[in-house]
Short mmCIF file of C-alpha atoms and ligand atoms in Angstrom, two decimals:
data_model
loop_
_atom_site.label_atom_id
_atom_site.label_comp_id
_atom_site.label_asym_id
_atom_site.label_seq_id
_atom_site.Cartn_x
_atom_site.Cartn_y
_atom_site.Cartn_z
CA MET Q 139 -56.46 -0.45 27.66
CA GLN Q 140 -55.24 3.10 27.62
CA ARG Q 141 -58.59 4.24 26.41
CA ARG Q 142 -60.50 2.45 29.15
CA ALA Q 143 -58.14 3.78 31.75
CA LEU Q 144 -58.57 7.32 30.49
CA PHE Q 145 -62.35 7.08 30.44
CA PHE Q 146 -62.29 5.79 33.97
CA LEU Q 147 -60.11 8.59 35.18
CA LEU Q 148 -62.11 11.22 33.35
CA GLY Q 149 -65.27 9.89 34.91
CA LEU Q 150 -66.82 9.45 31.50
CA GLY Q 151 -68.20 5.98 32.04
CA ALA Q 152 -67.77 3.06 29.68
CA CYS Q 153 -70.66 4.10 27.42
CA THR Q 154 -68.96 7.32 26.38
CA SER Q 155 -66.95 7.17 23.19
CA SER Q 156 -66.01 9.79 20.65
CA SER Q 157 -69.10 9.00 18.59
CA ALA Q 158 -71.42 9.13 21.58
CA ALA Q 159 -69.97 12.17 23.29
CA PRO Q 160 -72.33 14.25 25.40
CA SER Q 161 -74.01 16.98 23.38
CA PRO Q 162 -74.98 20.35 24.82
CA THR Q 163 -78.59 19.15 25.16
CA THR Q 164 -77.84 15.88 26.88
CA THR Q 165 -75.51 17.45 29.39
CA THR Q 166 -77.92 20.13 30.51
CA SER Q 167 -80.70 17.55 30.83
CA ALA Q 168 -79.10 16.33 34.04
CA ALA Q 169 -81.11 18.94 35.95
CA ALA Q 170 -84.07 17.54 37.90
CA PRO Q 171 -87.41 17.56 36.06
CA PRO Q 172 -89.78 20.34 37.18
CA SER Q 173 -92.43 18.07 38.79
CA SER Q 174 -90.84 14.99 40.21
CA THR Q 175 -93.17 12.59 41.88
CA ALA Q 176 -91.55 9.94 39.65
CA ALA Q 177 -88.10 8.61 40.43
CA PRO Q 178 -85.39 11.13 39.48
CA LEU Q 179 -83.60 10.62 36.21
CA PRO Q 180 -80.26 8.92 36.56
CA ALA Q 181 -77.62 11.60 36.94
CA GLU Q 182 -75.27 12.26 34.08
CA PRO Q 183 -71.89 10.73 34.91
CA LYS Q 184 -69.94 13.70 36.22
CA GLY Q 185 -66.26 13.57 36.91
CA PRO Q 186 -64.01 16.21 38.39
CA SER Q 187 -63.03 17.53 34.93
CA GLN Q 188 -66.67 18.20 34.03
CA ALA Q 189 -67.29 19.85 37.38
CA LEU Q 190 -64.21 22.00 36.86
CA ARG Q 191 -65.49 23.06 33.44
CA GLU Q 192 -68.66 24.44 34.98
CA GLU Q 193 -66.85 26.02 37.91
CA VAL Q 194 -64.48 27.89 35.59
CA ARG Q 195 -67.38 29.26 33.58
CA ARG Q 196 -69.00 30.40 36.81
CA SER Q 197 -66.03 31.93 38.56
CA SER Q 198 -63.25 32.57 36.02
CA ARG Q 199 -60.98 35.49 36.81
CA ALA Q 200 -59.31 35.40 33.40
CA TYR Q 201 -60.65 38.81 32.40
CA GLU Q 202 -59.30 40.43 35.58
CA THR Q 203 -55.98 38.70 34.98
CA VAL Q 204 -55.55 40.18 31.49
CA ARG Q 205 -56.52 43.56 32.85
CA SER Q 206 -53.97 43.32 35.61
CA LEU Q 207 -51.18 42.41 33.14
CA VAL Q 208 -52.10 45.18 30.74
CA ASP Q 209 -52.34 47.76 33.51
CA ALA Q 210 -49.15 46.64 35.29
CA ALA Q 211 -46.86 46.16 32.31
CA GLY Q 212 -48.39 47.79 29.23
CA PRO Q 213 -46.68 47.02 25.93
CA ARG Q 214 -43.90 44.52 26.59
CA LEU Q 215 -41.75 43.94 23.56
CA ALA Q 216 -38.60 41.95 24.34
CA GLY Q 217 -35.97 44.09 26.04
CA SER Q 218 -38.36 46.94 26.87
CA PRO Q 219 -39.12 48.20 30.39
CA GLY Q 220 -42.61 46.68 29.96
CA SER Q 221 -41.09 43.23 29.37
CA HIS Q 222 -39.31 43.41 32.73
CA ALA Q 223 -42.48 44.58 34.48
CA ALA Q 224 -44.30 41.66 32.86
CA VAL Q 225 -41.82 39.14 34.29
CA ALA Q 226 -42.37 40.58 37.78
CA TRP Q 227 -46.12 40.43 37.19
CA GLY Q 228 -45.86 36.82 35.98
CA LEU Q 229 -43.93 35.69 39.06
CA ARG Q 230 -46.36 37.42 41.40
CA THR Q 231 -49.45 36.15 39.59
CA LEU Q 232 -48.31 32.52 39.33
CA ARG Q 233 -47.50 32.52 43.06
CA GLU Q 234 -50.90 33.98 43.86
CA ALA Q 235 -52.45 31.26 41.70
CA GLY Q 236 -51.01 28.67 44.08
CA LEU Q 237 -48.39 27.15 41.79
CA ASP Q 238 -45.18 25.48 43.00
CA ASP Q 239 -41.63 26.37 42.16
CA VAL Q 240 -42.49 29.60 40.38
CA ARG Q 241 -39.38 30.87 38.66
CA ALA Q 242 -37.99 33.11 35.92
CA GLU Q 243 -35.58 31.25 33.64
CA PRO Q 244 -33.18 33.59 31.82
CA VAL Q 245 -33.47 34.06 28.06
CA LYS Q 246 -31.27 36.28 25.89
CA VAL Q 247 -33.64 38.28 23.74
CA PRO Q 248 -33.22 40.64 20.81
CA HIS Q 249 -33.78 44.28 21.71
CA TRP Q 250 -35.36 46.34 19.00
CA GLU Q 251 -36.81 49.80 19.37
CA ARG Q 252 -39.18 51.56 17.03
CA GLY Q 253 -38.26 55.19 17.69
CA GLU Q 254 -40.05 58.01 15.90
CA GLU Q 255 -41.45 57.20 12.48
CA SER Q 256 -43.39 58.89 9.72
CA GLY Q 257 -44.03 58.59 6.03
CA ALA Q 258 -45.84 60.27 3.18
CA ILE Q 259 -46.69 59.99 -0.45
CA VAL Q 260 -44.97 63.03 -1.96
CA ALA Q 261 -45.93 62.65 -5.62
CA PRO Q 262 -48.09 62.79 -7.67
CA SER Q 263 -50.12 64.31 -4.78
CA PRO Q 264 -49.18 64.65 -1.10
CA HIS Q 265 -50.73 62.28 1.49
CA PRO Q 266 -49.51 61.46 4.98
CA LEU Q 267 -49.21 57.72 5.58
CA ALA Q 268 -50.20 55.74 8.67
CA LEU Q 269 -47.33 53.28 8.89
CA ALA Q 270 -45.35 51.19 11.34
CA ALA Q 271 -41.85 49.76 10.95
CA LEU Q 272 -41.73 45.97 10.99
CA GLY Q 273 -40.07 44.49 14.04
CA GLY Q 274 -36.36 44.05 13.47
CA SER Q 275 -36.24 46.57 10.63
CA VAL Q 276 -33.33 48.96 10.32
CA GLY Q 277 -34.17 52.66 10.35
CA THR Q 278 -33.49 55.27 7.70
CA GLY Q 279 -30.35 56.54 9.42
CA GLY Q 280 -31.67 59.68 11.07
CA LYS Q 281 -32.87 61.20 7.82
CA ALA Q 282 -35.74 60.81 5.38
CA LEU Q 283 -35.45 58.35 2.52
CA GLU Q 284 -37.29 59.33 -0.64
CA ALA Q 285 -37.69 57.22 -3.75
CA GLU Q 286 -40.09 56.09 -6.44
CA VAL Q 287 -42.30 53.12 -5.72
CA ILE Q 288 -42.52 49.87 -7.65
CA LEU Q 289 -45.34 47.39 -7.10
CA ALA Q 290 -44.99 43.66 -6.36
CA GLU Q 291 -48.26 41.78 -5.93
CA SER Q 292 -46.67 38.85 -4.12
CA LEU Q 293 -43.38 37.62 -2.77
CA ALA Q 294 -42.97 35.45 -5.85
CA ALA Q 295 -43.73 38.41 -8.14
CA ILE Q 296 -40.65 40.32 -7.01
CA ASP Q 297 -38.41 37.73 -8.62
CA THR Q 298 -40.03 38.33 -11.99
CA LEU Q 299 -39.20 42.07 -11.97
CA ASP Q 300 -36.31 43.46 -13.96
CA PRO Q 301 -33.56 44.34 -11.43
CA ALA Q 302 -32.81 47.51 -13.41
CA LYS Q 303 -36.36 48.69 -12.65
CA VAL Q 304 -36.15 47.82 -8.94
CA LYS Q 305 -32.74 49.37 -8.26
CA GLY Q 306 -33.00 52.51 -6.14
CA LYS Q 307 -36.77 52.11 -5.60
CA ILE Q 308 -39.10 51.38 -2.69
CA VAL Q 309 -40.92 48.10 -3.30
CA PHE Q 310 -44.60 48.07 -2.32
CA TYR Q 311 -45.90 44.56 -1.62
CA ASP Q 312 -49.66 44.60 -2.07
CA VAL Q 313 -50.69 41.21 -0.68
CA ARG Q 314 -54.24 40.88 0.60
CA MET Q 315 -55.09 38.75 3.61
CA GLU Q 316 -58.37 36.82 3.50
CA ARG Q 317 -60.73 36.88 6.47
CA ARG Q 318 -61.55 33.35 7.67
CA ARG Q 319 -62.83 31.86 10.92
CA ASP Q 320 -59.77 29.67 11.31
CA GLY Q 321 -57.36 32.53 10.58
CA SER Q 322 -55.66 30.55 7.82
CA GLY Q 323 -55.51 33.64 5.60
CA TYR Q 324 -52.71 34.89 7.85
CA GLY Q 325 -50.34 32.04 7.09
CA GLU Q 326 -50.95 32.50 3.39
CA ALA Q 327 -50.17 36.22 3.43
CA VAL Q 328 -47.55 36.68 6.12
CA GLY Q 329 -44.52 35.39 4.21
CA VAL Q 330 -44.09 38.75 2.54
CA ARG Q 331 -43.66 40.44 5.93
CA GLY Q 332 -40.83 38.17 7.00
CA ALA Q 333 -38.88 37.80 3.77
CA GLY Q 334 -39.99 40.70 1.56
CA ALA Q 335 -37.22 43.14 2.47
CA SER Q 336 -34.29 40.87 1.65
CA ARG Q 337 -35.92 39.62 -1.55
CA ALA Q 338 -36.25 43.25 -2.68
CA ALA Q 339 -32.76 44.20 -1.45
CA LYS Q 340 -31.34 41.45 -3.64
CA LEU Q 341 -32.60 43.41 -6.67
CA GLY Q 342 -31.27 46.73 -5.39
CA ALA Q 343 -34.37 48.17 -3.70
CA VAL Q 344 -33.73 50.81 -1.00
CA ALA Q 345 -36.77 50.05 1.21
CA VAL Q 346 -40.03 48.12 1.27
CA VAL Q 347 -43.54 48.93 2.40
CA ILE Q 348 -46.19 46.24 2.69
CA ARG Q 349 -49.95 46.30 2.87
CA SER Q 350 -50.59 45.43 6.54
CA ILE Q 351 -51.23 41.75 7.15
CA GLY Q 352 -54.71 42.29 8.53
CA THR Q 353 -58.41 42.22 7.64
CA ASP Q 354 -59.69 45.61 8.85
CA HIS Q 355 -60.15 48.95 7.16
CA ALA Q 356 -58.96 51.05 10.06
CA ARG Q 357 -56.14 53.53 9.74
CA THR Q 358 -54.00 51.40 12.06
CA PRO Q 359 -50.95 49.65 10.61
CA HIS Q 360 -50.17 46.09 11.71
CA THR Q 361 -46.57 45.54 12.70
CA GLY Q 362 -44.94 42.11 13.02
CA GLY Q 363 -41.60 40.38 12.86
CA MET Q 364 -39.33 40.34 9.83
CA ARG Q 365 -35.85 38.93 9.21
CA TYR Q 366 -32.90 39.77 7.03
CA ASP Q 367 -30.81 37.48 4.89
CA ALA Q 368 -27.35 38.13 6.35
CA ALA Q 369 -25.76 38.04 2.89
CA LEU Q 370 -27.81 40.99 1.60
CA PRO Q 371 -28.01 44.70 2.45
CA LYS Q 372 -30.46 45.48 5.25
CA ILE Q 373 -33.12 47.87 3.98
CA PRO Q 374 -35.93 49.53 6.00
CA ALA Q 375 -39.34 47.82 6.04
CA ALA Q 376 -42.70 49.17 7.18
CA ALA Q 377 -46.38 48.22 7.05
CA LEU Q 378 -48.97 50.68 5.75
CA SER Q 379 -52.47 50.76 7.20
CA ILE Q 380 -54.83 49.09 4.77
CA PRO Q 381 -56.58 52.31 3.65
CA ASP Q 382 -53.15 53.84 2.96
CA ALA Q 383 -52.12 50.76 1.02
CA GLU Q 384 -55.34 51.01 -1.01
CA LEU Q 385 -54.63 54.68 -1.74
CA LEU Q 386 -51.08 53.93 -2.79
CA ARG Q 387 -52.29 51.16 -5.07
CA ARG Q 388 -54.84 53.46 -6.75
CA LEU Q 389 -52.15 56.06 -7.42
CA ILE Q 390 -49.80 53.42 -8.87
CA ASP Q 391 -52.58 52.01 -11.04
CA ALA Q 392 -53.31 55.52 -12.34
CA GLY Q 393 -49.95 55.30 -14.08
CA GLU Q 394 -47.97 58.33 -12.97
CA PRO Q 395 -44.74 57.79 -11.02
CA VAL Q 396 -45.43 57.67 -7.28
CA ARG Q 397 -42.80 58.79 -4.79
CA LEU Q 398 -42.69 58.03 -1.06
CA ARG Q 399 -40.79 59.55 1.79
CA LEU Q 400 -39.98 57.37 4.82
CA SER Q 401 -38.40 58.36 8.08
CA LEU Q 402 -37.94 55.39 10.43
CA GLY Q 403 -36.15 55.70 13.75
CA ALA Q 404 -35.97 51.93 14.31
CA LYS Q 405 -32.80 50.46 15.74
CA THR Q 406 -31.51 47.18 17.16
CA LEU Q 407 -29.65 47.40 20.47
CA PRO Q 408 -27.44 44.68 21.98
CA ASP Q 409 -29.32 41.56 23.11
CA ALA Q 410 -31.07 42.01 26.45
CA GLU Q 411 -31.99 39.83 29.42
CA GLY Q 412 -35.47 38.38 29.33
CA ALA Q 413 -37.10 35.43 31.02
CA ASN Q 414 -39.58 32.61 30.60
CA VAL Q 415 -41.84 32.65 33.65
CA ILE Q 416 -42.73 29.14 34.76
CA GLY Q 417 -44.88 27.61 37.46
CA ASP Q 418 -45.84 24.01 38.15
CA LEU Q 419 -48.66 22.22 39.85
CA ARG Q 420 -46.61 19.20 40.84
CA GLY Q 421 -48.25 15.89 40.00
CA SER Q 422 -49.42 13.74 42.90
CA ARG Q 423 -48.38 10.39 41.41
CA VAL Q 424 -46.17 10.86 38.33
CA PRO Q 425 -44.66 14.34 38.67
CA SER Q 426 -42.06 13.63 35.97
CA GLN Q 427 -44.87 13.54 33.40
CA ILE Q 428 -45.73 17.07 32.32
CA VAL Q 429 -48.76 18.60 30.61
CA LEU Q 430 -47.59 22.01 29.42
CA LEU Q 431 -49.83 25.04 28.93
CA GLY Q 432 -48.08 27.86 27.10
CA ALA Q 433 -48.76 31.48 26.21
CA HIS Q 434 -46.40 34.37 25.54
CA LEU Q 435 -45.72 37.20 27.91
CA ASP Q 436 -44.29 39.63 25.37
CA SER Q 437 -46.37 41.78 23.04
CA TRP Q 438 -45.85 44.27 20.26
CA ASP Q 439 -45.17 47.83 21.25
CA LEU Q 440 -48.07 49.59 19.51
CA GLY Q 441 -51.04 48.41 21.59
CA HIS Q 442 -51.62 47.10 25.10
CA GLY Q 443 -51.09 43.42 24.22
CA ALA Q 444 -54.52 42.43 25.56
CA ILE Q 445 -55.53 39.90 22.91
CA ASP Q 446 -51.96 39.08 21.86
CA ASP Q 447 -51.20 37.54 24.19
CA GLY Q 448 -52.46 38.87 27.50
CA ALA Q 449 -55.59 36.80 26.94
CA GLY Q 450 -53.57 33.62 26.41
CA CYS Q 451 -51.54 34.26 29.58
CA ALA Q 452 -54.77 34.71 31.51
CA VAL Q 453 -56.32 31.54 30.04
CA VAL Q 454 -53.43 29.31 31.12
CA ILE Q 455 -52.92 30.97 34.51
CA GLU Q 456 -56.61 30.85 35.39
CA SER Q 457 -56.78 27.20 34.28
CA LEU Q 458 -54.09 26.24 36.76
CA ARG Q 459 -55.38 28.55 39.49
CA GLN Q 460 -58.71 26.75 39.33
CA ILE Q 461 -57.08 23.30 39.33
CA ALA Q 462 -54.88 24.29 42.27
CA ARG Q 463 -58.03 24.96 44.31
CA LEU Q 464 -59.41 21.44 43.82
CA PRO Q 465 -59.20 19.01 46.74
CA GLU Q 466 -57.16 16.54 44.69
CA ARG Q 467 -54.04 17.18 42.68
CA PRO Q 468 -53.86 15.59 39.22
CA ALA Q 469 -51.42 12.66 38.89
CA ARG Q 470 -49.19 14.42 36.38
CA THR Q 471 -47.48 17.79 36.67
CA LEU Q 472 -49.26 20.72 35.07
CA ARG Q 473 -46.91 23.45 33.95
CA VAL Q 474 -47.57 27.01 32.84
CA VAL Q 475 -44.88 28.58 30.68
CA LEU Q 476 -45.19 32.28 29.89
CA PHE Q 477 -42.70 32.48 27.04
CA ALA Q 478 -40.42 35.43 26.39
CA ASN Q 479 -40.04 36.99 22.96
CA GLU Q 480 -42.52 35.06 20.85
CA GLU Q 481 -43.13 38.05 18.63
CA ASN Q 482 -39.63 38.95 17.62
CA GLY Q 483 -37.89 35.62 17.15
CA LEU Q 484 -39.07 32.85 19.57
CA ALA Q 485 -36.02 33.15 21.81
CA GLY Q 486 -38.06 32.03 24.83
CA ALA Q 487 -39.40 28.92 23.12
CA LYS Q 488 -35.97 27.92 21.80
CA THR Q 489 -34.35 28.47 25.19
CA TYR Q 490 -37.06 26.45 26.97
CA ALA Q 491 -36.48 23.45 24.70
CA LYS Q 492 -32.72 23.63 25.42
CA THR Q 493 -32.97 24.27 29.17
CA HIS Q 494 -35.47 21.43 29.58
CA ALA Q 495 -33.85 18.99 27.13
CA ALA Q 496 -33.53 16.33 29.85
CA GLU Q 497 -37.28 16.54 30.57
CA ILE Q 498 -38.59 16.56 27.02
CA ASP Q 499 -39.50 12.86 27.09
CA GLY Q 500 -41.65 13.61 30.12
CA HIS Q 501 -43.73 16.22 28.24
CA VAL Q 502 -46.82 14.15 27.50
CA LEU Q 503 -48.93 16.89 25.89
CA ALA Q 504 -48.63 20.61 25.19
CA LEU Q 505 -51.23 23.27 24.43
CA GLU Q 506 -50.75 26.95 23.69
CA ALA Q 507 -53.22 29.83 24.03
CA ASP Q 508 -52.14 32.42 21.49
CA PHE Q 509 -55.07 33.29 19.30
CA GLY Q 510 -56.87 36.08 21.09
CA ALA Q 511 -59.85 35.98 23.39
CA ALA Q 512 -62.67 34.74 21.17
CA ARG Q 513 -64.51 31.46 21.80
CA ALA Q 514 -63.03 28.11 20.88
CA PHE Q 515 -64.90 26.07 18.29
CA GLU Q 516 -62.77 23.05 17.49
CA THR Q 517 -60.15 20.66 18.85
CA ARG Q 518 -57.28 19.18 16.88
CA PHE Q 519 -54.48 16.83 17.76
CA LEU Q 520 -51.03 15.93 16.53
CA GLY Q 521 -49.22 13.06 18.21
CA ALA Q 522 -49.15 9.30 17.84
CA PRO Q 523 -51.92 8.17 15.47
CA SER Q 524 -52.79 5.48 18.03
CA ALA Q 525 -53.62 8.22 20.55
CA ARG Q 526 -56.65 9.54 18.69
CA PRO Q 527 -59.10 7.79 21.05
CA ALA Q 528 -57.43 9.57 23.95
CA PHE Q 529 -57.73 12.85 22.03
CA HIS Q 530 -61.42 12.17 21.41
CA ALA Q 531 -61.98 11.46 25.09
CA LEU Q 532 -60.53 14.89 25.93
CA SER Q 533 -62.56 16.51 23.16
CA ALA Q 534 -65.78 14.98 24.50
CA LEU Q 535 -65.31 16.93 27.71
CA VAL Q 536 -65.49 20.28 25.91
CA ARG Q 537 -68.35 19.50 23.53
CA PRO Q 538 -70.82 20.99 26.01
CA LEU Q 539 -68.94 24.26 25.41
CA GLY Q 540 -69.81 24.06 21.71
CA ILE Q 541 -66.37 22.78 20.70
CA GLU Q 542 -66.22 19.95 18.16
CA PRO Q 543 -63.35 17.57 17.42
CA SER Q 544 -61.66 17.82 14.05
CA ASP Q 545 -59.53 15.34 12.14
CA GLY Q 546 -57.22 18.14 11.03
CA GLU Q 547 -53.68 18.14 12.33
CA ALA Q 548 -52.99 20.41 15.27
CA GLU Q 549 -50.49 23.18 14.66
CA GLY Q 550 -49.59 23.79 18.30
CA GLY Q 551 -48.58 27.42 18.59
CA ALA Q 552 -45.43 29.25 17.58
CA ASP Q 553 -43.89 28.72 21.03
CA LEU Q 554 -44.48 24.98 20.82
CA THR Q 555 -42.60 24.51 17.54
CA PRO Q 556 -39.26 23.62 19.15
CA LEU Q 557 -41.04 21.03 21.33
CA MET Q 558 -42.98 19.66 18.38
CA ALA Q 559 -39.73 19.28 16.46
CA LEU Q 560 -38.64 16.99 19.32
CA GLY Q 561 -41.86 14.99 19.05
CA VAL Q 562 -43.94 16.43 21.91
CA PRO Q 563 -47.63 15.92 21.01
CA VAL Q 564 -49.92 18.94 20.87
CA MET Q 565 -53.62 19.62 21.08
CA ASP Q 566 -55.26 22.77 19.72
CA LEU Q 567 -58.34 24.42 21.16
CA ARG Q 568 -58.91 26.50 18.06
CA GLN Q 569 -60.46 29.88 18.64
CA ASP Q 570 -62.62 31.91 16.31
CA GLY Q 571 -60.25 34.08 14.30
CA THR Q 572 -62.85 35.94 12.23
CA ALA Q 573 -62.13 39.30 13.84
CA TYR Q 574 -58.71 38.58 15.34
CA PHE Q 575 -56.73 39.99 12.42
CA ASP Q 576 -58.63 43.28 12.49
CA ILE Q 577 -56.71 44.06 15.67
CA HIS Q 578 -53.64 41.78 15.73
CA HIS Q 579 -50.34 43.68 16.14
CA THR Q 580 -52.04 47.10 16.04
CA ALA Q 581 -52.50 50.01 18.43
CA ASN Q 582 -56.08 48.78 18.94
CA ASP Q 583 -55.02 45.65 20.85
CA THR Q 584 -56.63 46.75 24.12
CA MET Q 585 -59.00 45.38 26.78
CA GLU Q 586 -61.96 46.74 24.84
CA GLN Q 587 -61.49 43.90 22.32
CA ILE Q 588 -62.18 41.21 24.91
CA ASP Q 589 -65.60 39.71 25.55
CA LYS Q 590 -65.56 38.20 29.03
CA VAL Q 591 -68.08 35.46 28.24
CA GLU Q 592 -66.04 34.24 25.28
CA LEU Q 593 -62.77 34.43 27.21
CA ASP Q 594 -64.35 32.40 30.01
CA GLN Q 595 -65.47 29.73 27.52
CA VAL Q 596 -61.91 29.34 26.20
CA THR Q 597 -60.55 29.26 29.74
CA ALA Q 598 -63.05 26.58 30.75
CA ALA Q 599 -61.97 24.51 27.75
CA PHE Q 600 -58.25 24.80 28.54
CA ALA Q 601 -58.79 24.06 32.23
CA THR Q 602 -60.93 21.02 31.48
CA VAL Q 603 -58.57 19.50 28.93
CA ALA Q 604 -55.51 20.24 31.08
CA HIS Q 605 -57.09 18.70 34.15
CA ALA Q 606 -58.23 15.57 32.34
CA ALA Q 607 -54.93 15.08 30.50
CA ALA Q 608 -53.02 15.39 33.76
CA SER Q 609 -55.44 13.24 35.77
CA GLY Q 610 -55.47 10.25 33.40
CA ASP Q 611 -52.68 8.03 32.22
CA ALA Q 612 -53.41 8.27 28.51
CA ASP Q 613 -50.31 7.94 26.35
CA PHE Q 614 -50.41 10.58 23.60
CA GLY Q 615 -47.25 9.12 22.11
CA ARG Q 616 -44.90 11.25 20.06
CA ILE Q 617 -45.33 13.17 16.83
CA PRO Q 618 -44.16 10.80 14.06
CA GLU Q 619 -40.66 11.62 12.76
CA GLU Q 620 -41.84 12.58 9.27
CA GLU Q 621 -44.30 15.10 10.75
CA ARG Q 622 -41.60 16.70 12.89
CA THR Q 623 -39.30 17.54 10.01
CA ARG Q 624 -42.08 19.39 8.21
CA ARG Q 625 -42.03 21.99 10.97
ZN1 LIG X 1509 -49.19 36.04 19.86
#
């Protein structure tokens, strides 16, 4: 019943099912044959979602939207002047996109500043280091910290070291991230960034440096969030560029004692005011049902925040701008949320889930764009198992973009975790992450990393899925209880 209703509303026709979804060849064959004395071929069933998909590819302004954010706000770490400029930009841009009830909802955010920083290998031979403090790290107290280095090849390995050997030293975590299309190497490696400092402090270390969580060989360190265990001393933590980490490792392997000097000006200021920027396209028939499109407005401080997550902001804004221009409004409400402070603690996402607690049951589906600007290749879903046909119907609409459905469980996006914990179903439009972690959280996160054609493909996919999910009455259910607690 649900499935038939969805197909009807999507304009897919009764013959379309997940196994007989239109392929790129069949969809383009709708064009008239070159010599047509014979009767024209029957037209491919085309609904408004399919038409929107093509229109977005033709006329997307997503690229211009990222550029305007980057140029107006620059780096926009929570609490920074850029973060305030980004909120103003978000309000202006959502209004220009034709959304209703555009507002900034206050969020208390952590306020961390990098300050001046430098580092060097001082023995056995001198080498300057390209490094970046991890977000949230303490500094070195206005002076240089110098100590011998001890190697840990993983987070687990630190616990096997003799505390007497770690005491007074700088721990170097040399954890390699694997390059993969789906970016899964990141999740496997990133734990050391978040927890490495406290695990080392427990054994008496005075600081940690990590091999950047990245896949490039550029001399650009990758920053990222870290957290302290409140029961342990807070020690400084920094990422080394990968070539510097390789150099350090060679010197350690050569066997002579290696000494580092670190000077980090990082400090945490009192919490600051931030905001989630939100705009709706109010549903024409069931406005209390919400399809949420999320991205995060903040970025790290080192680059311009173009791929992380200016691109995601542009994808969701352009999706709704295009839908707002259609003659008919979808039945359900479409909502853009530009979250505050994804990078340094998810304060925006947590606050959204609290502020909108009364509406959570009305959130029928959520998607987040937070994986750069490269093309999407796969869809995934996590919600009620009975809703898979509805998921496949949405997926069929983006197959002409070269995007295939997967049986894997969707992961949502970091900003969707609080909603997922409450059962809100999510759909992923997974983007190609092969090159993403060459740039992620580095000074090289600039407009030059964005390919307009690929960004437009992702935008077309988000717009199409959002439009169809909001136009139909498919019930995506809730994430089963046992799946929620795993997150
Ligand atoms: Zn991000």
